[in-house]
PDB file of C-alpha atoms in Angstrom:
ATOM      1  CA  MET A   1     111.794  82.568  80.079  1.00  0.00           C
ATOM      2  CA  THR A   2     111.728  84.675  76.803  1.00  0.00           C
ATOM      3  CA  ARG A   3     111.428  81.583  74.485  1.00  0.00           C
ATOM      4  CA  VAL A   4     109.191  79.775  76.743  1.00  0.00           C
ATOM      5  CA  TRP A   5     106.776  82.618  76.629  1.00  0.00           C
ATOM      6  CA  LYS A   6     107.075  83.255  73.030  1.00  0.00           C
ATOM      7  CA  TRP A   7     105.986  79.915  72.274  1.00  0.00           C
ATOM      8  CA  ASN A   8     103.449  79.668  74.690  1.00  0.00           C
ATOM      9  CA  ARG A   9     103.574  75.695  74.791  1.00  0.00           C
ATOM     10  CA  PRO A  10     105.578  73.114  76.165  1.00  0.00           C
ATOM     11  CA  VAL A  11     109.062  73.058  75.132  1.00  0.00           C
ATOM     12  CA  THR A  12     112.055  70.971  75.069  1.00  0.00           C
ATOM     13  CA  VAL A  13     115.579  71.880  75.764  1.00  0.00           C
ATOM     14  CA  ARG A  14     116.617  70.578  71.945  1.00  0.00           C
ATOM     15  CA  GLU A  15     114.068  73.490  70.618  1.00  0.00           C
ATOM     16  CA  VAL A  16     115.085  76.365  73.050  1.00  0.00           C
ATOM     17  CA  LEU A  17     118.907  75.584  71.976  1.00  0.00           C
ATOM     18  CA  GLU A  18     118.287  75.690  68.345  1.00  0.00           C
ATOM     19  CA  ASP A  19     116.491  78.997  68.574  1.00  0.00           C
ATOM     20  CA  LEU A  20     119.039  80.538  70.947  1.00  0.00           C
ATOM     21  CA  GLN A  21     122.109  79.314  68.032  1.00  0.00           C
ATOM     22  CA  GLN A  22     120.295  81.425  65.268  1.00  0.00           C
ATOM     23  CA  GLU A  23     121.585  84.290  67.545  1.00  0.00           C
ATOM     24  CA  ARG A  24     124.577  82.843  69.188  1.00  0.00           C
ATOM     25  CA  SER A  25     126.642  79.960  69.921  1.00  0.00           C
ATOM     26  CA  ILE A  26     125.375  78.023  73.323  1.00  0.00           C
ATOM     27  CA  ALA A  27     125.543  74.912  74.738  1.00  0.00           C
ATOM     28  CA  TYR A  28     122.931  72.257  74.877  1.00  0.00           C
ATOM     29  CA  THR A  29     123.899  71.661  78.720  1.00  0.00           C
ATOM     30  CA  THR A  30     123.547  75.643  79.869  1.00  0.00           C
ATOM     31  CA  VAL A  31     120.134  75.646  78.236  1.00  0.00           C
ATOM     32  CA  MET A  32     119.116  72.434  80.259  1.00  0.00           C
ATOM     33  CA  THR A  33     121.098  73.964  83.170  1.00  0.00           C
ATOM     34  CA  VAL A  34     118.747  77.038  83.019  1.00  0.00           C
ATOM     35  CA  LEU A  35     115.546  75.537  82.385  1.00  0.00           C
ATOM     36  CA  ASP A  36     116.548  73.132  85.309  1.00  0.00           C
ATOM     37  CA  ASN A  37     116.868  76.270  87.327  1.00  0.00           C
ATOM     38  CA  LEU A  38     113.738  77.751  86.298  1.00  0.00           C
ATOM     39  CA  HIS A  39     111.942  74.559  87.235  1.00  0.00           C
ATOM     40  CA  GLN A  40     113.513  74.437  90.818  1.00  0.00           C
ATOM     41  CA  LYS A  41     112.575  77.871  91.526  1.00  0.00           C
ATOM     42  CA  GLY A  42     109.221  77.298  90.187  1.00  0.00           C
ATOM     43  CA  TRP A  43     108.866  79.826  87.006  1.00  0.00           C
ATOM     44  CA  VAL A  44     108.379  76.434  84.783  1.00  0.00           C
ATOM     45  CA  ARG A  45     106.778  73.073  85.480  1.00  0.00           C
ATOM     46  CA  ARG A  46     107.950  70.104  83.249  1.00  0.00           C
ATOM     47  CA  GLU A  47     106.664  66.449  82.134  1.00  0.00           C
ATOM     48  CA  ALA A  48     108.897  63.582  81.218  1.00  0.00           C
ATOM     49  CA  GLU A  49     108.648  63.112  77.586  1.00  0.00           C
ATOM     50  CA  GLY A  50     110.959  59.884  76.600  1.00  0.00           C
ATOM     51  CA  ARG A  51     114.442  60.810  78.217  1.00  0.00           C
ATOM     52  CA  ALA A  52     113.642  64.712  77.629  1.00  0.00           C
ATOM     53  CA  TYR A  53     111.666  66.833  79.410  1.00  0.00           C
ATOM     54  CA  ARG A  54     108.952  69.221  78.136  1.00  0.00           C
ATOM     55  CA  TYR A  55     109.079  72.880  79.885  1.00  0.00           C
ATOM     56  CA  GLU A  56     105.964  75.052  80.178  1.00  0.00           C
ATOM     57  CA  ALA A  57     105.541  78.949  81.875  1.00  0.00           C
ATOM     58  CA  VAL A  58     103.713  78.530  85.228  1.00  0.00           C
ATOM     59  CA  SER A  59     102.366  82.433  84.643  1.00  0.00           C
ATOM     60  CA  THR A  60     102.152  84.383  81.441  1.00  0.00           C
ATOM     61  CA  ARG A  61     104.583  86.987  81.049  1.00  0.00           C
ATOM     62  CA  ALA A  62     101.764  89.809  81.891  1.00  0.00           C
ATOM     63  CA  ALA A  63     101.372  88.314  85.012  1.00  0.00           C
ATOM     64  CA  TYR A  64     104.848  88.383  85.891  1.00  0.00           C
ATOM     65  CA  SER A  65     105.555  91.934  85.284  1.00  0.00           C
ATOM     66  CA  ALA A  66     102.721  92.911  86.928  1.00  0.00           C
ATOM     67  CA  ALA A  67     103.769  90.667  89.809  1.00  0.00           C
ATOM     68  CA  LEU A  68     107.147  92.599  89.297  1.00  0.00           C
ATOM     69  CA  MET A  69     105.525  96.218  89.466  1.00  0.00           C
ATOM     70  CA  ASN A  70     103.109  95.577  92.359  1.00  0.00           C
ATOM     71  CA  GLU A  71     106.198  94.388  94.512  1.00  0.00           C
ATOM     72  CA  ALA A  72     108.338  97.469  93.854  1.00  0.00           C
ATOM     73  CA  TRP A  73     105.413 100.038  94.659  1.00  0.00           C
ATOM     74  CA  THR A  74     104.418  98.151  97.549  1.00  0.00           C
ATOM     75  CA  GLN A  75     108.025  98.317  98.778  1.00  0.00           C
ATOM     76  CA  SER A  76     107.780 102.017  98.310  1.00  0.00           C
ATOM     77  CA  ASP A  77     108.157 104.174 101.436  1.00  0.00           C
ATOM     78  CA  ASN A  78     105.764 106.747  99.279  1.00  0.00           C
ATOM     79  CA  PRO A  79     103.744 104.549  96.807  1.00  0.00           C
ATOM     80  CA  ALA A  80     102.207 107.979  95.522  1.00  0.00           C
ATOM     81  CA  ALA A  81     105.141 109.538  94.617  1.00  0.00           C
ATOM     82  CA  ALA A  82     106.322 106.685  93.052  1.00  0.00           C
ATOM     83  CA  LEU A  83     103.288 106.024  90.785  1.00  0.00           C
ATOM     84  CA  VAL A  84     103.785 109.932  89.893  1.00  0.00           C
ATOM     85  CA  ALA A  85     106.992 108.963  88.812  1.00  0.00           C
ATOM     86  CA  PHE A  86     106.360 105.956  87.026  1.00  0.00           C
ATOM     87  CA  PHE A  87     103.594 107.618  84.939  1.00  0.00           C
ATOM     88  CA  GLY A  88     105.890 110.625  84.043  1.00  0.00           C
ATOM     89  CA  MET A  89     108.224 107.985  82.630  1.00  0.00           C
ATOM     90  CA  MET A  90     105.341 106.987  80.281  1.00  0.00           C
ATOM     91  CA  SER A  91     104.967 107.684  76.864  1.00  0.00           C
ATOM     92  CA  PRO A  92     101.504 108.794  75.814  1.00  0.00           C
ATOM     93  CA  GLU A  93     100.922 105.541  74.126  1.00  0.00           C
ATOM     94  CA  GLN A  94     101.621 103.861  77.456  1.00  0.00           C
ATOM     95  CA  ARG A  95      99.527 106.718  79.270  1.00  0.00           C
ATOM     96  CA  GLU A  96      96.633 105.991  76.825  1.00  0.00           C
ATOM     97  CA  ALA A  97      97.102 101.950  77.509  1.00  0.00           C
ATOM     98  CA  LEU A  98      97.201 102.641  81.060  1.00  0.00           C
ATOM     99  CA  ARG A  99      93.649 104.437  80.755  1.00  0.00           C
ATOM    100  CA  ASP A 100      92.084 101.371  78.593  1.00  0.00           C
ATOM    101  CA  ALA A 101      93.391  98.919  81.724  1.00  0.00           C
ATOM    102  CA  VAL A 102      91.732 101.366  84.248  1.00  0.00           C
ATOM    103  CA  ARG A 103      88.567 101.148  82.123  1.00  0.00           C
ATOM    104  CA  MET A 104      88.536  97.327  81.929  1.00  0.00           C
ATOM    105  CA  VAL A 105      89.294  96.920  85.104  1.00  0.00           C
ATOM    106  CA  GLN A 106      86.346  99.127  86.365  1.00  0.00           C
ATOM    107  CA  GLY A 107      84.307  97.411  83.942  1.00  0.00           C
ATOM    108  CA  PRO A 108      80.940  98.727  81.759  1.00  0.00           C
ATOM    109  CA  GLU A 109      78.954  99.626  84.789  1.00  0.00           C
ATOM    110  CA  GLU A 110      81.074 102.558  86.219  1.00  0.00           C
ATOM    111  CA  THR A 111      81.034 105.721  84.601  1.00  0.00           C
ATOM    112  CA  PRO A 112      84.557 106.346  83.097  1.00  0.00           C
ATOM    113  CA  ALA A 113      86.401 109.561  85.146  1.00  0.00           C
ATOM    114  CA  PRO A 114      86.997 112.586  82.593  1.00  0.00           C
ATOM    115  CA  GLN A 115      90.592 112.595  81.653  1.00  0.00           C
ATOM    116  CA  ASN A 116      92.125 115.172  84.374  1.00  0.00           C
ATOM    117  CA  PRO A 117      89.382 115.683  86.830  1.00  0.00           C
ATOM    118  CA  THR A 118      89.708 117.784  90.291  1.00  0.00           C
ATOM    119  CA  ALA A 119      88.644 115.747  93.254  1.00  0.00           C
ATOM    120  CA  GLU A 120      85.860 118.015  93.361  1.00  0.00           C
ATOM    121  CA  ASN A 121      84.452 117.715  89.962  1.00  0.00           C
ATOM    122  CA  ALA A 122      84.945 114.224  89.905  1.00  0.00           C
ATOM    123  CA  ALA A 123      82.634 113.222  92.922  1.00  0.00           C
ATOM    124  CA  VAL A 124      80.011 116.201  91.324  1.00  0.00           C
ATOM    125  CA  GLU A 125      79.991 113.839  88.183  1.00  0.00           C
ATOM    126  CA  ASN A 126      80.030 110.334  89.575  1.00  0.00           C
ATOM    127  CA  PRO A 127      79.197 110.281  93.270  1.00  0.00           C
ATOM    128  CA  ALA A 128      79.311 106.636  93.631  1.00  0.00           C
ATOM    129  CA  ALA A 129      83.167 106.637  92.157  1.00  0.00           C
ATOM    130  CA  GLU A 130      84.148 108.396  94.731  1.00  0.00           C
ATOM    131  CA  ASN A 131      87.505 106.374  95.642  1.00  0.00           C
ATOM    132  CA  THR A 132      87.721 104.350  92.340  1.00  0.00           C
ATOM    133  CA  ALA A 133      88.672 107.015  89.784  1.00  0.00           C
ATOM    134  CA  VAL A 134      91.638 107.067  88.638  1.00  0.00           C
ATOM    135  CA  GLU A 135      93.340 110.158  88.202  1.00  0.00           C
ATOM    136  CA  MET A 136      96.630 110.297  85.367  1.00  0.00           C
ATOM    137  CA  PRO A 137      98.961 113.253  86.339  1.00  0.00           C
ATOM    138  CA  ALA A 138     100.040 115.589  83.788  1.00  0.00           C
ATOM    139  CA  VAL A 139     103.421 114.780  83.841  1.00  0.00           C
ATOM    140  CA  GLU A 140     105.133 114.598  80.714  1.00  0.00           C
ATOM    141  CA  ASN A 141     108.750 113.899  81.383  1.00  0.00           C
ATOM    142  CA  PRO A 142     110.089 115.065  84.283  1.00  0.00           C
ATOM    143  CA  ALA A 143     113.709 114.613  83.307  1.00  0.00           C
ATOM    144  CA  VAL A 144     113.159 117.645  80.453  1.00  0.00           C
ATOM    145  CA  GLU A 145     110.886 119.481  83.206  1.00  0.00           C
ATOM    146  CA  ASN A 146     113.317 119.432  85.401  1.00  0.00           C
ATOM    147  CA  PRO A 147     116.764 119.379  84.266  1.00  0.00           C
ATOM    148  CA  VAL A 148     118.617 120.099  87.345  1.00  0.00           C
ATOM    149  CA  GLY A 149     117.264 116.616  89.075  1.00  0.00           C
ATOM    150  CA  GLU A 150     114.387 117.431  91.291  1.00  0.00           C
ATOM    151  CA  ASN A 151     111.658 115.092  92.022  1.00  0.00           C
ATOM    152  CA  PRO A 152     108.204 116.077  90.692  1.00  0.00           C
ATOM    153  CA  ALA A 153     106.856 113.817  93.112  1.00  0.00           C
ATOM    154  CA  ALA A 154     108.640 114.595  96.163  1.00  0.00           C
ATOM    155  CA  ALA A 155     107.127 117.162  98.793  1.00  0.00           C
ATOM    156  CA  GLY A 156     107.840 120.426  99.953  1.00  0.00           C
ATOM    157  CA  GLY A 157     110.281 121.193  97.527  1.00  0.00           C
ATOM    158  CA  GLU A 158     112.737 118.168  98.710  1.00  0.00           C
ATOM    159  CA  THR A 159     114.667 117.275  95.556  1.00  0.00           C
ATOM    160  CA  GLY A 160     115.426 113.919  94.413  1.00  0.00           C
ATOM    161  CA  ARG A 161     119.092 114.030  94.891  1.00  0.00           C
TER     162      ARG A 161
END
């Protein structure tokens, strides 16, 4: 899928093969089987071109990543704790990208929430956005802050062990 997403256009088995062979030895039939499996799973669509097929991604890599994150989050028994732990793993650049994404989703008509608002002053500054403000937890790196393995997202002093 990485090769198909990289080119962002329909590709042949031969094109993928030649690209992969720059890094390692791989058989044409292996690439053909993988692309056929991706087609059977619905990840790529294909169109016949002579005796070959051209394969094209059904969705973008970003959409696929988003679906994976959503699936993992919704399967958690404690989604809030999962988000706090996830935010804690993020670099400052990733957290800033998340803030930018939230601003894009909220749109220009909504007043952006302060960087670290308390629930009380968020409602005062933007009463219309009472339930739409997304707060970023101030967790830098739980592994450094909790070297004994405590889970910063666990309630009531429980540990992640």
